[in-house]
Short mmCIF file of C-alpha atoms in Angstrom, two decimals:
data_model
loop_
_atom_site.label_atom_id
_atom_site.label_comp_id
_atom_site.label_asym_id
_atom_site.label_seq_id
_atom_site.Cartn_x
_atom_site.Cartn_y
_atom_site.Cartn_z
CA MET A 19 35.01 -35.60 4.71
CA ARG A 20 32.01 -36.47 3.11
CA ARG A 21 29.72 -35.53 6.34
CA LEU A 22 31.31 -31.99 5.72
CA PHE A 23 30.45 -32.15 2.20
CA ILE A 24 26.73 -33.04 2.61
CA ALA A 25 26.51 -30.25 5.41
CA LEU A 26 28.07 -27.76 3.37
CA LEU A 27 25.53 -28.94 0.57
CA PHE A 28 22.77 -28.33 2.99
CA THR A 29 23.89 -25.11 4.00
CA THR A 30 24.56 -23.49 0.29
CA LEU A 31 20.66 -25.19 -0.62
CA THR A 32 19.25 -24.09 2.54
CA ALA A 33 20.82 -20.65 1.69
CA ALA A 34 19.72 -20.77 -2.18
CA ALA A 35 16.57 -21.51 -0.95
CA SER A 36 15.79 -18.48 1.61
CA ALA A 37 17.53 -15.94 -0.61
CA GLN A 38 14.82 -17.66 -3.64
CA ASP A 39 12.11 -16.73 -0.90
CA LEU A 40 13.00 -13.16 -0.14
CA ARG A 41 13.63 -12.75 -3.97
CA ILE A 42 9.80 -13.32 -4.36
CA ASP A 43 8.83 -11.71 -1.48
CA ARG A 44 10.96 -8.41 -1.59
CA GLY A 45 9.06 -5.48 -2.67
CA ASN A 46 5.71 -7.21 -2.47
CA GLY A 47 4.71 -7.18 0.98
CA ASN A 48 1.77 -9.30 1.14
CA TRP A 49 2.20 -11.66 -1.59
CA SER A 50 1.93 -15.20 -0.81
CA PRO A 51 4.36 -17.34 -3.37
CA LEU A 52 2.76 -20.57 -4.93
CA SER A 53 4.01 -23.71 -4.96
CA GLY A 54 4.06 -24.57 -8.99
CA GLY A 55 5.60 -23.79 -12.08
CA GLY A 56 7.22 -25.07 -15.23
CA CYS A 57 7.06 -25.57 -18.98
CA ILE A 58 3.61 -25.13 -21.08
CA GLY A 59 2.81 -25.74 -24.37
CA GLY A 60 4.26 -26.45 -27.81
CA SER A 61 6.27 -30.34 -28.32
CA SER A 62 8.69 -29.70 -25.99
CA CYS A 63 6.88 -29.22 -22.93
CA SER A 64 4.55 -32.12 -21.61
CA ASP A 65 1.81 -30.32 -19.61
CA ARG A 66 -0.56 -27.98 -22.15
CA ARG A 67 -1.63 -26.11 -18.79
CA LEU A 68 -0.32 -24.98 -15.69
CA ARG A 69 -3.33 -24.90 -12.46
CA LEU A 70 -2.36 -23.79 -8.95
CA ALA A 71 -5.16 -24.44 -6.41
CA LEU A 72 -6.16 -21.21 -4.69
CA GLU A 73 -7.23 -20.36 -1.26
CA ASP A 74 -10.82 -19.49 -0.49
CA ARG A 75 -10.10 -15.50 -0.29
CA PRO A 76 -10.74 -12.55 -3.00
CA VAL A 77 -7.71 -12.31 -5.22
CA ILE A 78 -6.18 -8.92 -6.00
CA GLY A 79 -2.77 -9.36 -7.76
CA VAL A 80 -1.07 -12.33 -9.48
CA ARG A 81 2.48 -12.20 -10.21
CA PHE A 82 4.89 -14.38 -11.94
CA PHE A 83 7.75 -14.58 -14.30
CA ALA A 84 7.59 -16.05 -17.95
CA HIS A 85 9.98 -16.70 -20.80
CA ASP A 86 9.92 -18.00 -24.02
CA GLN A 87 13.28 -19.51 -24.47
CA VAL A 88 12.44 -22.99 -24.92
CA GLY A 89 11.92 -24.25 -28.45
CA THR A 90 12.68 -22.72 -32.20
CA LYS A 91 9.84 -20.03 -31.72
CA ALA A 92 9.22 -16.84 -30.19
CA GLU A 93 5.69 -16.68 -30.19
CA GLY A 94 4.60 -17.26 -26.96
CA VAL A 95 1.28 -15.88 -25.62
CA LEU A 96 -0.73 -16.44 -22.58
CA ARG A 97 -3.96 -16.64 -21.06
CA VAL A 98 -3.94 -16.24 -17.14
CA LYS A 99 -7.41 -17.70 -15.39
CA ILE A 100 -9.01 -17.65 -12.39
CA ASP A 101 -11.42 -20.58 -13.14
CA GLY A 102 -13.31 -19.56 -15.98
CA ASN A 103 -12.55 -15.60 -15.66
CA THR A 104 -9.39 -14.19 -18.08
CA ILE A 105 -7.47 -11.64 -16.53
CA ASP A 106 -6.40 -8.98 -18.91
CA GLY A 107 -6.47 -10.49 -21.88
CA TYR A 108 -3.49 -11.77 -23.51
CA LEU A 109 -0.13 -11.77 -22.61
CA ASP A 110 2.93 -11.52 -25.52
CA ILE A 111 5.72 -13.25 -23.31
CA PRO A 112 9.30 -11.80 -24.46
CA ARG A 113 12.22 -14.69 -25.26
CA LYS A 114 14.29 -12.79 -22.53
CA GLY A 115 11.49 -13.24 -19.97
CA GLU A 116 9.91 -10.71 -17.68
CA VAL A 117 8.01 -10.13 -14.40
CA PHE A 118 4.29 -9.66 -14.87
CA THR A 119 2.06 -8.16 -12.10
CA LEU A 120 -1.87 -8.72 -13.36
CA ASP A 121 -4.44 -6.46 -11.52
CA VAL A 122 -7.13 -8.42 -10.36
CA GLU A 123 -10.88 -7.42 -9.52
CA GLU A 124 -10.98 -9.42 -5.98
CA LEU A 125 -12.16 -12.78 -7.95
CA ARG A 126 -12.68 -15.70 -6.03
CA GLY A 127 -12.13 -19.13 -7.37
CA ARG A 128 -10.25 -22.83 -6.42
CA TYR A 129 -7.60 -22.31 -9.24
CA LEU A 130 -4.99 -19.89 -10.79
CA ILE A 131 -4.63 -21.20 -14.45
CA PHE A 132 -1.87 -20.31 -16.76
CA GLU A 133 -2.43 -21.45 -20.62
CA PRO A 134 -1.05 -20.99 -23.78
CA VAL A 135 -2.83 -19.39 -26.72
CA ASN A 136 0.07 -20.23 -29.15
CA ASP A 137 1.37 -23.41 -30.08
CA ASP A 138 4.60 -22.10 -28.63
CA GLU A 139 6.76 -23.52 -25.39
CA VAL A 140 6.58 -20.85 -22.62
CA GLU A 141 8.10 -21.41 -19.24
CA ILE A 142 6.97 -19.90 -15.74
CA ARG A 143 7.94 -19.64 -12.46
CA ASP A 144 8.11 -17.42 -8.85
CA ILE A 145 4.14 -17.25 -9.33
CA ALA A 146 2.71 -15.55 -5.98
CA VAL A 147 -0.82 -14.58 -5.67
CA LEU A 148 -2.03 -11.23 -3.26
CA TYR A 149 -5.37 -11.89 -1.43
CA GLY A 150 -7.42 -9.23 -0.29
CA ARG A 151 -9.36 -8.45 2.73
CA GLY A 152 -12.70 -9.77 2.37
CA SER A 153 -15.13 -8.97 -0.47
CA ARG A 154 -17.09 -6.04 -1.11
CA SER A 155 -20.04 -7.53 0.11
CA GLY A 156 -18.30 -7.24 3.55
CA HIS A 157 -18.24 -10.90 3.83
CA ASP A 158 -14.99 -12.21 6.13
CA ASP A 159 -12.41 -13.28 4.52
CA GLY A 160 -12.04 -15.93 7.89
CA HIS A 161 -8.27 -14.58 8.41
CA GLY A 162 -8.86 -12.03 10.40
CA GLY A 163 -9.09 -8.99 7.99
CA GLY A 164 -5.53 -9.80 6.14
CA PRO A 165 -3.36 -11.79 4.40
CA ARG A 166 -2.54 -15.11 6.08
CA GLY A 167 1.53 -15.50 6.40
CA GLY A 168 2.25 -11.87 4.66
CA ASP A 169 3.34 -8.87 5.70
CA GLY A 170 0.03 -6.87 7.12
CA PRO A 171 -0.02 -3.55 8.13
CA ARG A 172 1.54 -3.20 11.95
CA GLY A 173 -0.85 -1.85 14.54
CA GLY A 174 -4.12 -3.87 13.63
CA SER A 175 -7.00 -2.60 11.79
CA GLY A 176 -10.21 -0.44 12.36
CA ARG A 177 -8.81 2.13 14.71
CA GLY A 178 -7.02 3.97 11.49
CA GLY A 179 -4.27 5.95 11.84
CA TRP A 180 -0.66 5.23 10.22
CA ARG A 181 0.02 1.61 9.41
CA ALA A 182 3.17 0.45 8.30
CA TYR A 183 4.33 -1.88 5.81
CA PRO A 184 8.06 -2.82 6.84
CA ARG A 185 8.42 -5.61 3.89
CA ALA A 186 6.60 -3.84 1.38
CA GLY A 187 9.95 -2.19 -0.04
CA GLY A 188 12.93 -2.64 -2.08
CA CYS A 189 14.31 -2.07 -5.58
CA ILE A 190 11.96 -2.23 -9.20
CA GLY A 191 12.32 -0.79 -12.48
CA GLY A 192 15.24 -0.85 -14.96
CA ASP A 193 17.85 -3.59 -16.04
CA GLN A 194 19.19 -4.25 -12.26
CA CYS A 195 16.12 -4.34 -10.70
CA ALA A 196 13.86 -6.36 -13.26
CA GLU A 197 13.67 -9.58 -11.69
CA ASN A 198 11.51 -7.65 -8.65
CA GLY A 199 9.41 -5.90 -11.60
CA ASN A 200 8.33 -2.32 -12.15
CA ARG A 201 5.90 -2.31 -9.31
CA ILE A 202 4.77 -2.49 -5.49
CA THR A 203 1.54 -3.93 -4.98
CA ILE A 204 0.13 -3.80 -1.16
CA ALA A 205 -3.19 -5.14 -0.05
CA LEU A 206 -5.16 -1.91 1.61
CA GLU A 207 -7.63 -2.16 4.56
CA ARG A 208 -10.79 -1.77 4.81
CA ALA A 209 -11.22 1.81 5.06
CA PRO A 210 -10.51 5.20 3.70
CA VAL A 211 -7.12 5.91 2.66
CA LEU A 212 -5.99 9.55 3.92
CA GLY A 213 -2.27 9.78 3.32
CA ILE A 214 0.58 7.93 2.07
CA ARG A 215 4.52 8.12 2.87
CA PHE A 216 7.57 6.31 1.67
CA PHE A 217 11.47 6.90 1.01
CA ALA A 218 12.46 6.73 -2.64
CA HIS A 219 15.91 7.41 -4.14
CA ASP A 220 17.55 6.57 -7.69
CA ALA A 221 21.16 5.77 -6.46
CA ILE A 222 21.03 2.28 -8.28
CA GLY A 223 22.31 2.24 -12.16
CA THR A 224 24.29 4.94 -14.21
CA LYS A 225 21.08 6.92 -14.78
CA ALA A 226 19.12 9.57 -12.94
CA ASP A 227 15.91 9.24 -14.31
CA GLY A 228 13.46 7.55 -12.05
CA LYS A 229 10.16 8.34 -11.88
CA LEU A 230 6.95 7.17 -9.96
CA SER A 231 3.21 6.64 -9.96
CA VAL A 232 0.80 6.00 -6.62
CA ARG A 233 -2.35 4.98 -7.53
CA ILE A 234 -5.22 3.19 -5.18
CA ASP A 235 -7.01 0.65 -7.57
CA ASP A 236 -7.30 2.51 -10.55
CA GLN A 237 -7.39 6.23 -9.25
CA SER A 238 -4.07 7.85 -9.83
CA ILE A 239 -2.72 9.64 -6.29
CA GLY A 240 -0.92 13.29 -7.00
CA TRP A 241 1.22 13.87 -10.13
CA THR A 242 4.31 11.72 -11.54
CA ILE A 243 6.95 11.82 -8.61
CA ASP A 244 10.66 12.81 -9.88
CA VAL A 245 12.97 10.81 -7.64
CA GLN A 246 16.07 12.18 -6.77
CA ARG A 247 19.66 10.71 -6.78
CA ALA A 248 20.45 10.76 -2.97
CA GLY A 249 16.85 10.20 -1.94
CA LYS A 250 13.80 11.75 -0.24
CA ARG A 251 10.56 11.14 1.82
CA HIS A 252 7.55 11.54 0.15
CA GLU A 253 3.68 12.53 1.75
CA LEU A 254 0.66 12.14 -0.25
CA ASP A 255 -2.77 13.79 0.28
CA VAL A 256 -5.67 11.03 -0.24
CA ASP A 257 -9.13 12.30 -0.36
CA GLY A 258 -10.50 9.13 1.28
CA ILE A 259 -10.42 6.82 -1.16
CA GLU A 260 -11.57 3.43 -0.13
CA GLY A 261 -9.60 0.46 -2.25
CA SER A 262 -8.26 -2.92 -2.43
CA ARG A 263 -4.92 -2.16 -3.26
CA LEU A 264 -2.02 0.21 -3.49
CA VAL A 265 0.04 0.43 -6.52
CA ILE A 266 3.70 2.79 -6.81
CA GLN A 267 5.01 1.79 -10.13
CA THR A 268 7.61 2.84 -12.05
CA GLU A 269 7.16 5.26 -14.84
CA SER A 270 10.41 5.55 -16.54
CA ASP A 271 13.45 2.89 -17.30
CA ASP A 272 15.18 3.63 -14.64
CA GLU A 273 15.79 1.42 -11.01
CA VAL A 274 13.79 3.02 -8.34
CA ASP A 275 14.71 1.99 -4.22
CA ILE A 276 11.49 2.19 -1.87
CA LYS A 277 11.00 1.72 1.47
CA ASP A 278 9.47 2.79 4.66
CA ILE A 279 5.94 2.67 3.27
CA GLU A 280 3.15 3.76 5.36
CA VAL A 281 -0.29 4.50 4.86
CA LEU A 282 -2.62 6.73 6.60
CA TYR A 283 -6.24 5.01 7.24
CA GLY A 284 -9.39 6.81 8.59
CA THR A 285 -12.24 4.81 9.79
CA ARG A 286 -14.91 3.28 8.01
CA GLY A 287 -17.29 5.58 5.56
CA ARG A 288 -17.56 8.26 3.35
CA GLY A 289 -17.68 12.34 3.98
CA ASP A 290 -15.46 14.52 6.19
CA GLY A 291 -17.89 14.32 8.95
CA PRO A 292 -17.27 12.63 12.55
CA ARG A 293 -18.56 9.15 13.07
CA GLY A 294 -18.37 6.52 16.02
CA SER A 295 -20.21 5.77 19.34
CA ARG A 296 -20.95 7.28 22.56
CA GLY A 297 -17.12 6.30 23.93
CA GLU A 298 -15.36 7.79 20.72
CA ILE A 299 -15.92 9.62 17.76
CA THR A 300 -13.42 10.57 14.59
CA HIS A 301 -12.78 13.13 12.22
CA GLU A 302 -10.68 13.13 8.47
CA GLY A 303 -9.96 16.58 9.28
CA ALA A 304 -8.62 19.21 6.62
CA CYS A 305 -6.40 21.49 4.93
CA ILE A 306 -7.04 24.75 7.17
CA GLY A 307 -5.22 27.95 7.70
CA GLY A 308 -2.84 30.31 4.99
CA SER A 309 -3.90 31.12 1.74
CA GLU A 310 -3.57 27.85 -0.08
CA CYS A 311 -6.35 26.31 3.07
CA GLY A 312 -8.82 28.91 3.14
CA GLY A 313 -7.38 31.71 5.20
CA ARG A 314 -7.26 31.55 9.12
CA ARG A 315 -10.93 31.69 9.24
CA ALA A 316 -10.77 28.32 8.08
CA ARG A 317 -11.36 25.88 10.73
CA ILE A 318 -12.34 22.11 11.79
CA ARG A 319 -15.79 22.43 14.18
CA ILE A 320 -16.83 19.05 15.67
CA ALA A 321 -19.93 18.64 17.71
CA LEU A 322 -19.65 16.76 20.86
CA ASP A 323 -23.14 17.60 22.95
CA GLY A 324 -22.05 17.81 26.11
CA ARG A 325 -19.80 15.21 26.81
CA PRO A 326 -16.60 15.02 28.91
CA VAL A 327 -13.82 15.30 26.56
CA SER A 328 -10.88 12.51 27.98
CA SER A 329 -8.18 13.09 25.22
CA ILE A 330 -7.91 14.41 21.47
CA ARG A 331 -5.72 12.44 18.96
CA LEU A 332 -4.54 13.73 15.48
CA TYR A 333 -1.68 13.76 13.08
CA ALA A 334 -0.63 17.45 11.65
CA ARG A 335 2.19 18.53 9.64
CA ASP A 336 2.95 21.95 8.33
CA ASP A 337 4.61 20.81 4.42
CA VAL A 338 1.89 23.11 2.28
CA GLY A 339 2.90 26.60 1.82
CA ALA A 340 6.28 27.81 1.38
CA ARG A 341 6.09 29.03 5.01
CA ALA A 342 7.16 26.73 8.24
CA GLY A 343 5.25 28.64 10.86
CA GLY A 344 2.35 26.78 11.32
CA GLU A 345 0.52 26.38 14.77
CA LEU A 346 -2.97 24.81 15.91
CA LYS A 347 -5.27 26.61 18.57
CA ILE A 348 -7.46 23.37 20.01
CA ARG A 349 -10.26 24.37 22.10
CA ILE A 350 -13.97 23.00 23.57
CA ASP A 351 -16.22 26.68 23.30
CA ASP A 352 -14.33 28.96 25.09
CA THR A 353 -11.68 26.64 27.08
CA ILE A 354 -8.62 26.81 25.57
CA LEU A 355 -6.79 23.24 25.61
CA GLU A 356 -3.89 23.83 23.34
CA ASP A 357 -3.10 28.11 22.61
CA SER A 358 -0.16 27.61 20.14
CA LEU A 359 0.59 24.02 19.43
CA ASP A 360 3.60 24.13 17.20
CA ILE A 361 3.60 22.34 13.63
CA PRO A 362 6.47 20.14 12.96
CA ARG A 363 7.03 20.45 8.25
CA GLU A 364 6.97 16.77 7.89
CA GLY A 365 4.26 16.13 10.51
CA ARG A 366 3.91 14.19 13.86
CA THR A 367 0.84 12.88 16.11
CA PHE A 368 -0.55 14.35 18.64
CA THR A 369 -2.23 13.48 22.08
CA ILE A 370 -4.34 16.59 23.77
CA ASP A 371 -5.43 16.07 27.45
CA GLY A 372 -9.41 16.79 27.30
CA ASN A 373 -9.11 17.04 31.12
CA GLY A 374 -12.90 16.36 31.05
CA THR A 375 -14.05 19.47 29.49
CA GLU A 376 -17.76 19.33 28.55
CA GLY A 377 -19.08 21.69 25.91
CA ASP A 378 -20.92 22.03 22.42
CA TYR A 379 -18.16 21.80 19.91
CA LEU A 380 -14.65 21.20 19.70
CA TYR A 381 -12.67 24.27 17.68
CA ILE A 382 -9.28 23.49 15.61
CA GLU A 383 -8.26 26.49 14.00
CA PRO A 384 -5.04 28.14 12.95
CA ALA A 385 -3.41 29.94 15.71
CA GLU A 386 -0.70 31.60 12.92
CA ASP A 387 -1.66 32.73 9.11
CA ASP A 388 0.43 29.27 7.52
CA GLU A 389 -0.98 26.40 6.20
CA VAL A 390 -1.77 22.67 8.63
CA VAL A 391 -3.15 19.68 7.05
CA VAL A 392 -4.60 18.16 10.37
CA LYS A 393 -5.86 14.55 9.42
CA ASP A 394 -7.38 11.23 11.57
CA ILE A 395 -9.18 12.96 14.67
CA HIS A 396 -10.00 11.02 17.14
CA VAL A 397 -11.87 12.19 20.13
CA ARG A 398 -12.31 10.33 23.25
CA PHE A 399 -14.89 10.96 25.99
CA GLY A 400 -15.45 10.39 29.73
CA GLU A 401 -13.80 12.07 32.52
CA ASP A 402 -11.05 9.70 33.25
#
């Protein structure tokens, strides 16, 4: 009987620990939990500050829960630092507690430090750090370009294309999701972002007022999103912005559940011209055709320098404008590879056989008078 009780107790504690780990990680993809926490400041806490060791990697976010339900006063204020650098000024800690998520401008340091500003107790727990993928100077972080132990994008890095963040999602905002905070933060690859897509719904709680904003670092992407009760897949165009973090944040006091987050990366560098080597070049693409993208005469032209084209890979969608009849013509000089490639409204990635065709230019142009968004073009050379 005693052995059964111990086994049941161990199972319960293990399940509780796993649930805690999931709660810290849920909705935060790449966050790395730090061991430590507790009561600091005032007369009731033995420690005057909390100091936690950091890895030698740039920090782009700090997340923790703090409350001021210790002692009789309600004047808890915190200062958060990385070594000697204060992050985001002073934080007023509410009596009932709150999840704080702080943006950090890629600071490296030995320690994350929490200090009370007033002579009042503050309890801190569930501390996590979001590490970046190297410094702005190009110094590698020593972990293969992604956070160690985190949830990096599927599909690797460096080649562009859509990257899925399968664990970066969950319920945020409102009263029922307060333990996850009001935002999802994801560490981005060192590459320009061309698109963001995710599914969101507002079928949690009694209200139906879910709203979201999306930004890369401090730059807003699109308008405030009104989240539908039944849910919808949202896709946002991004103009080749490079940044350290993607933030999806609630803009109202209502719960929103987010999943299936993906980011479309281009290749390194700015501008919309082709880049690459003798074996492959890439182009960021554009919106072409219709009245909203420059008319049927708008097209994408990529110089080939007479090299034989093995294949062309591109992403295209037809959700711009009211019509849904987008088609593309793809040719090398006067040799047509695709006469009327049907583009679905929700978008997909296409691979076109180049058949070793040689020519001066690759043309991607609308076959019908309808808008088509074309992105992440990869042209491979060779005769295989």
